[in-house]
Amino acid sequence: MRQLNPRLAEWLEVVNAQMAQLKAAGFEPTPIAARESLANLTRTFVEPGPEMPVVETLVAGGEYAVPVRIYQPEGASAEKSAIIFCHGGGHMAGSVSVYDPICRRMAAACGRTLVSVEYRLAPENPYPAALNDLISVVRHLGSALDKKGIAHNGRWVLMGDSGGGALCASASRLLQHQPHTIDAQVLVYPSLDYTMSVPSIAENGRGYLLENAKIQWYFENYFQNAENPYLASPLHGEFTARLPRSLVITAGFCPLRDEGVLYVQKVREGGSEAEHVNFDDMIHAFLNLEGLVPEACEQVYSRVAEYLLDSLTK
């Protein structure tokens, strides 16, 4: 039988007891609570990342001038496709600042320029605002980097975790039908099925940090104009050979696990390349829990770096 990492199991026992008390006292989920929760969680368990040159700018050209933070680690050069990173948070939480230590680690591990996107959040900015922001960055990032004097080759790797992974997969789905500059995508425990219909949603939907009710609440805030969640889901889109090659990382006790597994199968069936890595004893958002599971987090960073080095130099 699968076994949850013991340190996560011990921590979750305390967290679940605290949440039960809050719910009994009438706790009401709000965007403020969601944002502070993710920020506090990451601040508690993820130490500051490595030092490197960092600048900020706006990527103009779309419906909204998107703020971005640009990391330039040692070894970054114009010969390497830059990473466009979309943070997680269920489309409602997270930020460039919250994910700063994670982005620094990823940039350093990969030795590539990394551009962290401050996309608009729901409920203030519902679907498709965040997706439009990412597509705008894909299309206009080159000009923004030129403005800052940062050398680049005009090619990108889309990368994101959880809701950020959903945005990356959604952008890849739309851009496959036109000439695009995406060399690969890396999706870390991504949200790919807005219908919540895969078995792991029920299997892992209670007691493992990300719960079914919270997922449903995120989606209700994200989709506010009678959109069809099936049609918006990357898992249920068209899969062609023009999709970027993909690395999908899942966690064994994550409710989104099966979405990642099915997505890899469909990418392959559509004629593109896909690799899958599952961390069998982990839960959703374990990169934000690095202090509890440092070895697993280090494996993620090194595996992503290896994948980009191998797949983009073929």
PDB file of N, CA, C and O in Angstrom, residues 33-84:
ATOM      1  N   ALA A  33      -8.305  35.210   3.262  1.00  0.00           N
ATOM      2  CA  ALA A  33      -7.829  34.038   3.992  1.00  0.00           C
ATOM      3  C   ALA A  33      -7.007  33.122   3.093  1.00  0.00           C
ATOM      4  O   ALA A  33      -5.962  32.593   3.515  1.00  0.00           O
ATOM      5  N   ALA A  34      -7.459  32.918   1.862  1.00  0.00           N
ATOM      6  CA  ALA A  34      -6.739  32.052   0.937  1.00  0.00           C
ATOM      7  C   ALA A  34      -5.352  32.604   0.642  1.00  0.00           C
ATOM      8  O   ALA A  34      -4.352  31.860   0.612  1.00  0.00           O
ATOM      9  N   ARG A  35      -5.263  33.901   0.428  1.00  0.00           N
ATOM     10  CA  ARG A  35      -3.978  34.518   0.089  1.00  0.00           C
ATOM     11  C   ARG A  35      -3.025  34.512   1.266  1.00  0.00           C
ATOM     12  O   ARG A  35      -1.839  34.207   1.116  1.00  0.00           O
ATOM     13  N   GLU A  36      -3.543  34.846   2.446  1.00  0.00           N
ATOM     14  CA  GLU A  36      -2.683  34.853   3.621  1.00  0.00           C
ATOM     15  C   GLU A  36      -2.236  33.438   3.990  1.00  0.00           C
ATOM     16  O   GLU A  36      -1.101  33.227   4.424  1.00  0.00           O
ATOM     17  N   SER A  37      -3.109  32.465   3.802  1.00  0.00           N
ATOM     18  CA  SER A  37      -2.772  31.084   4.129  1.00  0.00           C
ATOM     19  C   SER A  37      -1.605  30.583   3.281  1.00  0.00           C
ATOM     20  O   SER A  37      -0.639  30.006   3.810  1.00  0.00           O
ATOM     21  N   LEU A  38      -1.682  30.803   1.969  1.00  0.00           N
ATOM     22  CA  LEU A  38      -0.600  30.345   1.095  1.00  0.00           C
ATOM     23  C   LEU A  38       0.686  31.109   1.373  1.00  0.00           C
ATOM     24  O   LEU A  38       1.779  30.529   1.389  1.00  0.00           O
ATOM     25  N   ALA A  39       0.574  32.410   1.606  1.00  0.00           N
ATOM     26  CA  ALA A  39       1.762  33.213   1.890  1.00  0.00           C
ATOM     27  C   ALA A  39       2.422  32.766   3.190  1.00  0.00           C
ATOM     28  O   ALA A  39       3.653  32.609   3.258  1.00  0.00           O
ATOM     29  N   ASN A  40       1.622  32.552   4.238  1.00  0.00           N
ATOM     30  CA  ASN A  40       2.167  32.135   5.526  1.00  0.00           C
ATOM     31  C   ASN A  40       2.771  30.739   5.452  1.00  0.00           C
ATOM     32  O   ASN A  40       3.824  30.474   6.055  1.00  0.00           O
ATOM     33  N   LEU A  41       2.117  29.842   4.729  1.00  0.00           N
ATOM     34  CA  LEU A  41       2.616  28.483   4.576  1.00  0.00           C
ATOM     35  C   LEU A  41       3.996  28.502   3.917  1.00  0.00           C
ATOM     36  O   LEU A  41       4.949  27.868   4.396  1.00  0.00           O
ATOM     37  N   THR A  42       4.107  29.240   2.817  1.00  0.00           N
ATOM     38  CA  THR A  42       5.373  29.292   2.087  1.00  0.00           C
ATOM     39  C   THR A  42       6.453  29.971   2.911  1.00  0.00           C
ATOM     40  O   THR A  42       7.606  29.519   2.952  1.00  0.00           O
ATOM     41  N   ARG A  43       6.096  31.052   3.582  1.00  0.00           N
ATOM     42  CA  ARG A  43       7.067  31.779   4.413  1.00  0.00           C
ATOM     43  C   ARG A  43       7.591  30.899   5.551  1.00  0.00           C
ATOM     44  O   ARG A  43       8.762  30.980   5.932  1.00  0.00           O
ATOM     45  N   THR A  44       6.734  30.046   6.081  1.00  0.00           N
ATOM     46  CA  THR A  44       7.119  29.187   7.197  1.00  0.00           C
ATOM     47  C   THR A  44       8.077  28.081   6.777  1.00  0.00           C
ATOM     48  O   THR A  44       9.037  27.768   7.497  1.00  0.00           O
ATOM     49  N   PHE A  45       7.839  27.507   5.596  1.00  0.00           N
ATOM     50  CA  PHE A  45       8.556  26.289   5.235  1.00  0.00           C
ATOM     51  C   PHE A  45       9.586  26.434   4.110  1.00  0.00           C
ATOM     52  O   PHE A  45      10.314  25.479   3.830  1.00  0.00           O
ATOM     53  N   VAL A  46       9.651  27.579   3.465  1.00  0.00           N
ATOM     54  CA  VAL A  46      10.611  27.759   2.378  1.00  0.00           C
ATOM     55  C   VAL A  46      11.550  28.908   2.727  1.00  0.00           C
ATOM     56  O   VAL A  46      11.120  30.052   2.841  1.00  0.00           O
ATOM     57  N   GLU A  47      12.823  28.576   2.890  1.00  0.00           N
ATOM     58  CA  GLU A  47      13.830  29.592   3.202  1.00  0.00           C
ATOM     59  C   GLU A  47      14.078  30.476   1.975  1.00  0.00           C
ATOM     60  O   GLU A  47      13.809  30.063   0.843  1.00  0.00           O
ATOM     61  N   PRO A  48      14.597  31.690   2.179  1.00  0.00           N
ATOM     62  CA  PRO A  48      14.909  32.549   1.025  1.00  0.00           C
ATOM     63  C   PRO A  48      15.813  31.831   0.031  1.00  0.00           C
ATOM     64  O   PRO A  48      16.666  31.024   0.409  1.00  0.00           O
ATOM     65  N   GLY A  49      15.614  32.141  -1.249  1.00  0.00           N
ATOM     66  CA  GLY A  49      16.367  31.477  -2.297  1.00  0.00           C
ATOM     67  C   GLY A  49      17.731  32.098  -2.515  1.00  0.00           C
ATOM     68  O   GLY A  49      18.096  33.099  -1.882  1.00  0.00           O
ATOM     69  N   PRO A  50      18.515  31.521  -3.436  1.00  0.00           N
ATOM     70  CA  PRO A  50      19.870  32.013  -3.688  1.00  0.00           C
ATOM     71  C   PRO A  50      19.882  33.418  -4.283  1.00  0.00           C
ATOM     72  O   PRO A  50      18.945  33.814  -4.981  1.00  0.00           O
ATOM     73  N   GLU A  51      20.949  34.142  -4.004  1.00  0.00           N
ATOM     74  CA  GLU A  51      21.109  35.488  -4.543  1.00  0.00           C
ATOM     75  C   GLU A  51      21.420  35.428  -6.035  1.00  0.00           C
ATOM     76  O   GLU A  51      22.150  34.553  -6.497  1.00  0.00           O
ATOM     77  N   MET A  52      20.864  36.379  -6.776  1.00  0.00           N
ATOM     78  CA  MET A  52      21.122  36.509  -8.207  1.00  0.00           C
ATOM     79  C   MET A  52      20.555  37.848  -8.668  1.00  0.00           C
ATOM     80  O   MET A  52      19.713  38.441  -7.974  1.00  0.00           O
ATOM     81  N   PRO A  53      20.966  38.345  -9.816  1.00  0.00           N
ATOM     82  CA  PRO A  53      20.388  39.598 -10.319  1.00  0.00           C
ATOM     83  C   PRO A  53      18.895  39.445 -10.596  1.00  0.00           C
ATOM     84  O   PRO A  53      18.459  38.476 -11.224  1.00  0.00           O
ATOM     85  N   VAL A  54      18.113  40.415 -10.112  1.00  0.00           N
ATOM     86  CA  VAL A  54      16.658  40.395 -10.280  1.00  0.00           C
ATOM     87  C   VAL A  54      16.194  41.791 -10.674  1.00  0.00           C
ATOM     88  O   VAL A  54      16.607  42.780 -10.063  1.00  0.00           O
ATOM     89  N   VAL A  55      15.350  41.861 -11.696  1.00  0.00           N
ATOM     90  CA  VAL A  55      14.750  43.134 -12.097  1.00  0.00           C
ATOM     91  C   VAL A  55      13.265  42.912 -12.332  1.00  0.00           C
ATOM     92  O   VAL A  55      12.811  41.772 -12.510  1.00  0.00           O
ATOM     93  N   GLU A  56      12.507  43.997 -12.326  1.00  0.00           N
ATOM     94  CA  GLU A  56      11.068  43.935 -12.599  1.00  0.00           C
ATOM     95  C   GLU A  56      10.717  44.878 -13.740  1.00  0.00           C
ATOM     96  O   GLU A  56      11.385  45.891 -13.951  1.00  0.00           O
ATOM     97  N   THR A  57       9.675  44.525 -14.473  1.00  0.00           N
ATOM     98  CA  THR A  57       9.204  45.377 -15.557  1.00  0.00           C
ATOM     99  C   THR A  57       7.755  45.040 -15.851  1.00  0.00           C
ATOM    100  O   THR A  57       7.149  44.178 -15.192  1.00  0.00           O
ATOM    101  N   LEU A  58       7.179  45.724 -16.823  1.00  0.00           N
ATOM    102  CA  LEU A  58       5.828  45.448 -17.302  1.00  0.00           C
ATOM    103  C   LEU A  58       5.918  44.897 -18.715  1.00  0.00           C
ATOM    104  O   LEU A  58       6.699  45.390 -19.533  1.00  0.00           O
ATOM    105  N   VAL A  59       5.119  43.878 -18.982  1.00  0.00           N
ATOM    106  CA  VAL A  59       5.010  43.353 -20.340  1.00  0.00           C
ATOM    107  C   VAL A  59       3.748  43.935 -20.955  1.00  0.00           C
ATOM    108  O   VAL A  59       2.627  43.550 -20.599  1.00  0.00           O
ATOM    109  N   ALA A  60       3.920  44.888 -21.847  1.00  0.00           N
ATOM    110  CA  ALA A  60       2.794  45.572 -22.482  1.00  0.00           C
ATOM    111  C   ALA A  60       2.478  44.927 -23.822  1.00  0.00           C
ATOM    112  O   ALA A  60       3.234  44.119 -24.344  1.00  0.00           O
ATOM    113  N   GLY A  61       1.324  45.305 -24.358  1.00  0.00           N
ATOM    114  CA  GLY A  61       0.940  44.816 -25.677  1.00  0.00           C
ATOM    115  C   GLY A  61      -0.383  44.099 -25.697  1.00  0.00           C
ATOM    116  O   GLY A  61      -1.011  43.966 -26.741  1.00  0.00           O
ATOM    117  N   GLY A  62      -0.858  43.640 -24.544  1.00  0.00           N
ATOM    118  CA  GLY A  62      -2.148  42.974 -24.472  1.00  0.00           C
ATOM    119  C   GLY A  62      -3.180  43.871 -23.833  1.00  0.00           C
ATOM    120  O   GLY A  62      -3.046  45.091 -23.811  1.00  0.00           O
ATOM    121  N   GLU A  63      -4.213  43.261 -23.249  1.00  0.00           N
ATOM    122  CA  GLU A  63      -5.270  44.053 -22.637  1.00  0.00           C
ATOM    123  C   GLU A  63      -4.851  44.626 -21.301  1.00  0.00           C
ATOM    124  O   GLU A  63      -5.542  45.491 -20.746  1.00  0.00           O
ATOM    125  N   TYR A  64      -3.725  44.180 -20.779  1.00  0.00           N
ATOM    126  CA  TYR A  64      -3.273  44.597 -19.461  1.00  0.00           C
ATOM    127  C   TYR A  64      -1.750  44.543 -19.453  1.00  0.00           C
ATOM    128  O   TYR A  64      -1.155  43.577 -19.939  1.00  0.00           O
ATOM    129  N   ALA A  65      -1.088  45.577 -18.941  1.00  0.00           N
ATOM    130  CA  ALA A  65       0.371  45.568 -18.812  1.00  0.00           C
ATOM    131  C   ALA A  65       0.736  44.677 -17.630  1.00  0.00           C
ATOM    132  O   ALA A  65       0.498  45.031 -16.470  1.00  0.00           O
ATOM    133  N   VAL A  66       1.290  43.497 -17.904  1.00  0.00           N
ATOM    134  CA  VAL A  66       1.480  42.461 -16.885  1.00  0.00           C
ATOM    135  C   VAL A  66       2.808  42.664 -16.159  1.00  0.00           C
ATOM    136  O   VAL A  66       3.874  42.640 -16.783  1.00  0.00           O
ATOM    137  N   PRO A  67       2.789  42.834 -14.841  1.00  0.00           N
ATOM    138  CA  PRO A  67       4.046  42.931 -14.095  1.00  0.00           C
ATOM    139  C   PRO A  67       4.761  41.577 -14.061  1.00  0.00           C
ATOM    140  O   PRO A  67       4.121  40.525 -13.897  1.00  0.00           O
ATOM    141  N   VAL A  68       6.076  41.615 -14.209  1.00  0.00           N
ATOM    142  CA  VAL A  68       6.876  40.395 -14.132  1.00  0.00           C
ATOM    143  C   VAL A  68       8.142  40.677 -13.338  1.00  0.00           C
ATOM    144  O   VAL A  68       8.624  41.809 -13.283  1.00  0.00           O
ATOM    145  N   ARG A  69       8.672  39.639 -12.725  1.00  0.00           N
ATOM    146  CA  ARG A  69       9.975  39.697 -12.051  1.00  0.00           C
ATOM    147  C   ARG A  69      10.915  38.755 -12.791  1.00  0.00           C
ATOM    148  O   ARG A  69      10.578  37.580 -13.011  1.00  0.00           O
ATOM    149  N   ILE A  70      12.080  39.258 -13.148  1.00  0.00           N
ATOM    150  CA  ILE A  70      13.022  38.526 -14.002  1.00  0.00           C
ATOM    151  C   ILE A  70      14.246  38.131 -13.193  1.00  0.00           C
ATOM    152  O   ILE A  70      14.934  38.987 -12.622  1.00  0.00           O
ATOM    153  N   TYR A  71      14.525  36.829 -13.144  1.00  0.00           N
ATOM    154  CA  TYR A  71      15.664  36.284 -12.414  1.00  0.00           C
ATOM    155  C   TYR A  71      16.737  35.859 -13.421  1.00  0.00           C
ATOM    156  O   TYR A  71      16.434  35.172 -14.398  1.00  0.00           O
ATOM    157  N   GLN A  72      17.976  36.233 -13.158  1.00  0.00           N
ATOM    158  CA  GLN A  72      19.076  35.883 -14.048  1.00  0.00           C
ATOM    159  C   GLN A  72      20.163  35.144 -13.262  1.00  0.00           C
ATOM    160  O   GLN A  72      21.082  35.753 -12.721  1.00  0.00           O
ATOM    161  N   PRO A  73      20.073  33.831 -13.190  1.00  0.00           N
ATOM    162  CA  PRO A  73      21.048  33.046 -12.423  1.00  0.00           C
ATOM    163  C   PRO A  73      22.364  32.893 -13.193  1.00  0.00           C
ATOM    164  O   PRO A  73      22.437  33.178 -14.389  1.00  0.00           O
ATOM    165  N   GLU A  74      23.353  32.434 -12.491  1.00  0.00           N
ATOM    166  CA  GLU A  74      24.619  32.122 -13.140  1.00  0.00           C
ATOM    167  C   GLU A  74      24.398  31.035 -14.194  1.00  0.00           C
ATOM    168  O   GLU A  74      23.689  30.062 -13.949  1.00  0.00           O
ATOM    169  N   GLY A  75      24.958  31.235 -15.368  1.00  0.00           N
ATOM    170  CA  GLY A  75      24.799  30.271 -16.450  1.00  0.00           C
ATOM    171  C   GLY A  75      23.706  30.604 -17.433  1.00  0.00           C
ATOM    172  O   GLY A  75      23.614  29.989 -18.491  1.00  0.00           O
ATOM    173  N   ALA A  76      22.860  31.585 -17.103  1.00  0.00           N
ATOM    174  CA  ALA A  76      21.801  31.976 -18.032  1.00  0.00           C
ATOM    175  C   ALA A  76      22.414  32.662 -19.244  1.00  0.00           C
ATOM    176  O   ALA A  76      23.350  33.455 -19.124  1.00  0.00           O
ATOM    177  N   SER A  77      21.891  32.338 -20.417  1.00  0.00           N
ATOM    178  CA  SER A  77      22.390  32.952 -21.645  1.00  0.00           C
ATOM    179  C   SER A  77      21.285  32.958 -22.678  1.00  0.00           C
ATOM    180  O   SER A  77      20.265  32.276 -22.535  1.00  0.00           O
ATOM    181  N   ALA A  78      21.513  33.717 -23.756  1.00  0.00           N
ATOM    182  CA  ALA A  78      20.523  33.804 -24.825  1.00  0.00           C
ATOM    183  C   ALA A  78      20.369  32.483 -25.556  1.00  0.00           C
ATOM    184  O   ALA A  78      19.390  32.287 -26.283  1.00  0.00           O
ATOM    185  N   GLU A  79      21.290  31.572 -25.391  1.00  0.00           N
ATOM    186  CA  GLU A  79      21.199  30.281 -26.073  1.00  0.00           C
ATOM    187  C   GLU A  79      20.153  29.365 -25.442  1.00  0.00           C
ATOM    188  O   GLU A  79      19.717  28.396 -26.057  1.00  0.00           O
ATOM    189  N   LYS A  80      19.788  29.661 -24.205  1.00  0.00           N
ATOM    190  CA  LYS A  80      18.826  28.825 -23.488  1.00  0.00           C
ATOM    191  C   LYS A  80      17.447  29.486 -23.478  1.00  0.00           C
ATOM    192  O   LYS A  80      17.323  30.658 -23.135  1.00  0.00           O
ATOM    193  N   SER A  81      16.427  28.734 -23.824  1.00  0.00           N
ATOM    194  CA  SER A  81      15.061  29.261 -23.755  1.00  0.00           C
ATOM    195  C   SER A  81      14.744  29.689 -22.325  1.00  0.00           C
ATOM    196  O   SER A  81      15.004  28.954 -21.373  1.00  0.00           O
ATOM    197  N   ALA A  82      14.207  30.884 -22.167  1.00  0.00           N
ATOM    198  CA  ALA A  82      13.869  31.393 -20.836  1.00  0.00           C
ATOM    199  C   ALA A  82      12.594  30.738 -20.327  1.00  0.00           C
ATOM    200  O   ALA A  82      11.730  30.297 -21.093  1.00  0.00           O
ATOM    201  N   ILE A  83      12.477  30.682 -19.006  1.00  0.00           N
ATOM    202  CA  ILE A  83      11.303  30.098 -18.350  1.00  0.00           C
ATOM    203  C   ILE A  83      10.293  31.200 -18.039  1.00  0.00           C
ATOM    204  O   ILE A  83      10.648  32.231 -17.461  1.00  0.00           O
ATOM    205  N   ILE A  84       9.055  30.989 -18.443  1.00  0.00           N
ATOM    206  CA  ILE A  84       7.943  31.836 -18.008  1.00  0.00           C
ATOM    207  C   ILE A  84       7.203  31.062 -16.919  1.00  0.00           C
ATOM    208  O   ILE A  84       6.631  30.005 -17.187  1.00  0.00           O
TER     209      ILE A  84
END
